[in-house]
Amino acid sequence: MTTASLRLALVGAPNTGKTSLFNSLTGSRQKVANYPGVTVERKSGGFVTPEGRSVTVLDLPGTYSLRGRSPDEEITRDIVLGRFDGEAVPDLMLCVADATNLRLTLRLVLELKRVGRPMMLVLNMIDIAKRRGVTIDLDRMSQELGLPIVTSVAVRKGGVDELLKRTDEFLAKSHEAAASEWTTPTIADLKAAQREADRIIAAVVTLPTKPDTLTNRIDSVVLHPVWGLVILAVILFVMFQAVFTWAQPAMELLSDGFAALGQLIHDLLPASWGLLQSFLQNGLISGVGSVIVFLPQIIIIFLFILLLEDFGYMARAAFLMDRIMGGAGLHGRAFIPLLSSFACAIPGIMATRVIDNRRDRLTTILIAPLMTCSARIPVYTLIISAFVPATTLWGFVNLQGLVMFGLYAAGITSALTVSAIAKFFLWRDHAPAPFMLELPDYKMPRLKSIAIGVFTRAKMFLYRAGTTILSMMVLIWFLASFPQAPAGAEGPAINYSFAAMIGHALEPLLRPIGFNWQIAVALIPGMAAREVAVAALGTVYSIEGGKEAADAIGQVLAQKWTLATALSLLVWYIFAPQCASTLAVIRRETGGAKWMVVTFLYMLALAYVASFLTFNLAQALGLH
Ligand SMILES: Nc1nc2c(ncn2[C@@H]2O[C@H](COP(=O)(O)OP(=O)(O)OP(=O)(O)O)[C@@H](O)[C@H]2O)c(=O)[nH]1
Ligand SMILES: [Mg+2]
């Protein structure tokens, strides 16, 4: 017989270090960042305590109260109250507080006490509190609250030892759960609890004579109504310049490496093994390889995002953008979900759980896929590198980086426009809720967590290349290679293949927007993942190209497409709903197919119209 493991739950206000504790207890690598609202799901993990108790620990979304005002807060409330389907009540609640900012957590502690479950208070970030000279009378505080208290430094080695020891001591004794007195608190209850929390803080916390002014000093510059926005624009601008200029050497190295590998395979395999040779060279290397060369750019963009997140800048950016976003009918809390969508719309859509109002949440979900996700980077870069010269303007601006910046800006602008339109037509009467987001103190980014974050992203990118993209490539290679050309046929063999048949069938639909049949073939598997389109073009053109297959795909495109076609495809990728997983997540998060269909259709219509206009305008201007 096995004994069921004990269950701990990490509860607390947002951004107090719950996930950091979870990671250091269980050795996991869940996302941690310096802004409120990072965790929006329940995550469970296990570990064994020093005395050998096997423990299951739950990481929960941060919350200021158990009222459950937004979907993420409801998860926390339901678990704490034992109402979550298929989940027993936790045996011990670890209430995690930021030792430098006790006000809101203590109010939550008082509310949690009324649930009547065994509980321990963890004062995390005690390192920062000590550095600032904040002293806390732990014995007195423990007496006042009637709870055991332990301190921790979640992000330092050995920083949770004390917590583990005290957890063992706590679990060694049996604890009766008192009857729950919890009822949804009224505003008056919350005010009373806040007064009590303030009284306790006044009694036990001594603040330093010299308060921390670094955060205030930085904020007086970066939150400035004018300079703040200028700084934000400069940061984004530098980021896209870096994506192009820094990544270039590494990308060239990778792409030369793949070309050499393709040549090697070509030379090593006997001519009679033509089919295998074609599969390896055209399917695998020209296809999957053409996506993998974008790894350096993915790494650079995430390095920037993660550094800014960990530093504490992202919440400031949200604050700066609040006015502009409000004008477009978006809730201030939509900023972070939209920002996460730069990585991928899926976590972005999940992050909308922090928005309590359903309409505000829906608007954000609707436009999240318009933000430029990292899967578009390979598509954009490929086309930009092929068609935009790498000239330097005014001595410091890389033209390719500038175009990339423009594509991102186009995504953001169209998202804001769609939101304003949706607001106008769908829910004009809905008054915007006031925006409140705690601005975290600045923290020096931690090298280790940045490294883990970048590594995780790089791994995900390569994993996709090795799974989704690879399997799509096998399919495309097959479709582009069979049926083989009859003996004595003229022209490239691919013209007789299934791919050409499918492409030609779709071509009439796409001709008005300037796409040829090869692009048509690339778009459908591109639904599995946007990068697949790049790989598909690599394979189709390299099969078609025969002997010159070793040419880099970019050079082939520059010869085969007009500039009008290239621009049209870039614009298509800003808008098109080219991602089946995003649609599936919209369906799950909105609880039905309706909004998934709406998103799909509006994005498709937008893509078609915008590409149509771009292509025809470009042609009229004579861009060939
Ligand atoms: N110096 C220091 N930093 C910490 C400590 N614990 C967490 N941090 C940092 O605090 C920030 C927030 O940590 P998270 O673990 O994401 O906080 P959370 O409580 O899970 O936040 P939500 O999921 O938004 O509720 C991160 O930047 C961490 O690196 C600590 O003990 N000391
Ligand atoms: Mg968290």
mmCIF file of N, CA, C and O in Angstrom, residues 325 330-339 355 360 364 435:
data_model
loop_
_atom_site.group_PDB
_atom_site.id
_atom_site.type_symbol
_atom_site.label_atom_id
_atom_site.label_comp_id
_atom_site.label_asym_id
_atom_site.label_seq_id
_atom_site.Cartn_x
_atom_site.Cartn_y
_atom_site.Cartn_z
ATOM 1 N N MET A 325 -3.920 52.378 -25.198
ATOM 2 C CA MET A 325 -4.747 51.177 -25.278
ATOM 3 C C MET A 325 -6.184 51.472 -24.891
ATOM 4 O O MET A 325 -7.124 50.952 -25.473
ATOM 5 N N LEU A 330 -9.214 49.056 -25.096
ATOM 6 C CA LEU A 330 -8.639 47.894 -24.417
ATOM 7 C C LEU A 330 -8.425 48.181 -22.944
ATOM 8 O O LEU A 330 -8.097 49.297 -22.554
ATOM 9 N N HIS A 331 -8.563 47.162 -22.141
ATOM 10 C CA HIS A 331 -8.316 47.262 -20.719
ATOM 11 C C HIS A 331 -6.812 47.313 -20.485
ATOM 12 O O HIS A 331 -6.054 46.675 -21.215
ATOM 13 N N GLY A 332 -6.368 48.075 -19.480
ATOM 14 C CA GLY A 332 -4.946 48.172 -19.187
ATOM 15 C C GLY A 332 -4.291 46.816 -18.960
ATOM 16 O O GLY A 332 -3.135 46.596 -19.307
ATOM 17 N N ARG A 333 -5.055 45.903 -18.382
ATOM 18 C CA ARG A 333 -4.466 44.591 -18.108
ATOM 19 C C ARG A 333 -4.253 43.768 -19.369
ATOM 20 O O ARG A 333 -3.697 42.682 -19.313
ATOM 21 N N ALA A 334 -4.750 44.285 -20.515
ATOM 22 C CA ALA A 334 -4.549 43.550 -21.774
ATOM 23 C C ALA A 334 -3.107 43.638 -22.234
ATOM 24 O O ALA A 334 -2.664 42.859 -23.063
ATOM 25 N N PHE A 335 -2.355 44.602 -21.672
ATOM 26 C CA PHE A 335 -1.012 44.830 -22.194
ATOM 27 C C PHE A 335 -0.123 43.592 -22.088
ATOM 28 O O PHE A 335 0.503 43.179 -23.050
ATOM 29 N N ILE A 336 -0.085 43.004 -20.907
ATOM 30 C CA ILE A 336 0.851 41.889 -20.736
ATOM 31 C C ILE A 336 0.467 40.678 -21.585
ATOM 32 O O ILE A 336 1.321 40.089 -22.240
ATOM 33 N N PRO A 337 -0.836 40.319 -21.646
ATOM 34 C CA PRO A 337 -1.204 39.247 -22.590
ATOM 35 C C PRO A 337 -0.784 39.567 -24.022
ATOM 36 O O PRO A 337 -0.280 38.701 -24.724
ATOM 37 N N LEU A 338 -0.964 40.806 -24.437
ATOM 38 C CA LEU A 338 -0.604 41.155 -25.811
ATOM 39 C C LEU A 338 0.907 41.097 -25.999
ATOM 40 O O LEU A 338 1.407 40.651 -27.024
ATOM 41 N N LEU A 339 1.609 41.511 -24.977
ATOM 42 C CA LEU A 339 3.060 41.456 -25.053
ATOM 43 C C LEU A 339 3.550 40.009 -25.107
ATOM 44 O O LEU A 339 4.451 39.671 -25.876
ATOM 45 N N ILE A 355 -7.774 39.171 -16.800
ATOM 46 C CA ILE A 355 -8.750 40.237 -17.032
ATOM 47 C C ILE A 355 -10.107 39.777 -16.515
ATOM 48 O O ILE A 355 -10.604 38.728 -16.933
ATOM 49 N N ASP A 360 -13.890 42.582 -22.021
ATOM 50 C CA ASP A 360 -12.511 43.043 -22.173
ATOM 51 C C ASP A 360 -11.609 41.868 -22.515
ATOM 52 O O ASP A 360 -10.689 41.972 -23.308
ATOM 53 N N THR A 364 -9.446 41.184 -26.092
ATOM 54 C CA THR A 364 -8.009 40.906 -26.084
ATOM 55 C C THR A 364 -7.702 39.591 -26.797
ATOM 56 O O THR A 364 -6.738 39.494 -27.563
ATOM 57 N N PHE A 435 -7.893 50.764 -14.328
ATOM 58 C CA PHE A 435 -6.754 49.863 -14.438
ATOM 59 C C PHE A 435 -5.874 49.987 -13.219
ATOM 60 O O PHE A 435 -5.441 51.070 -12.867
#
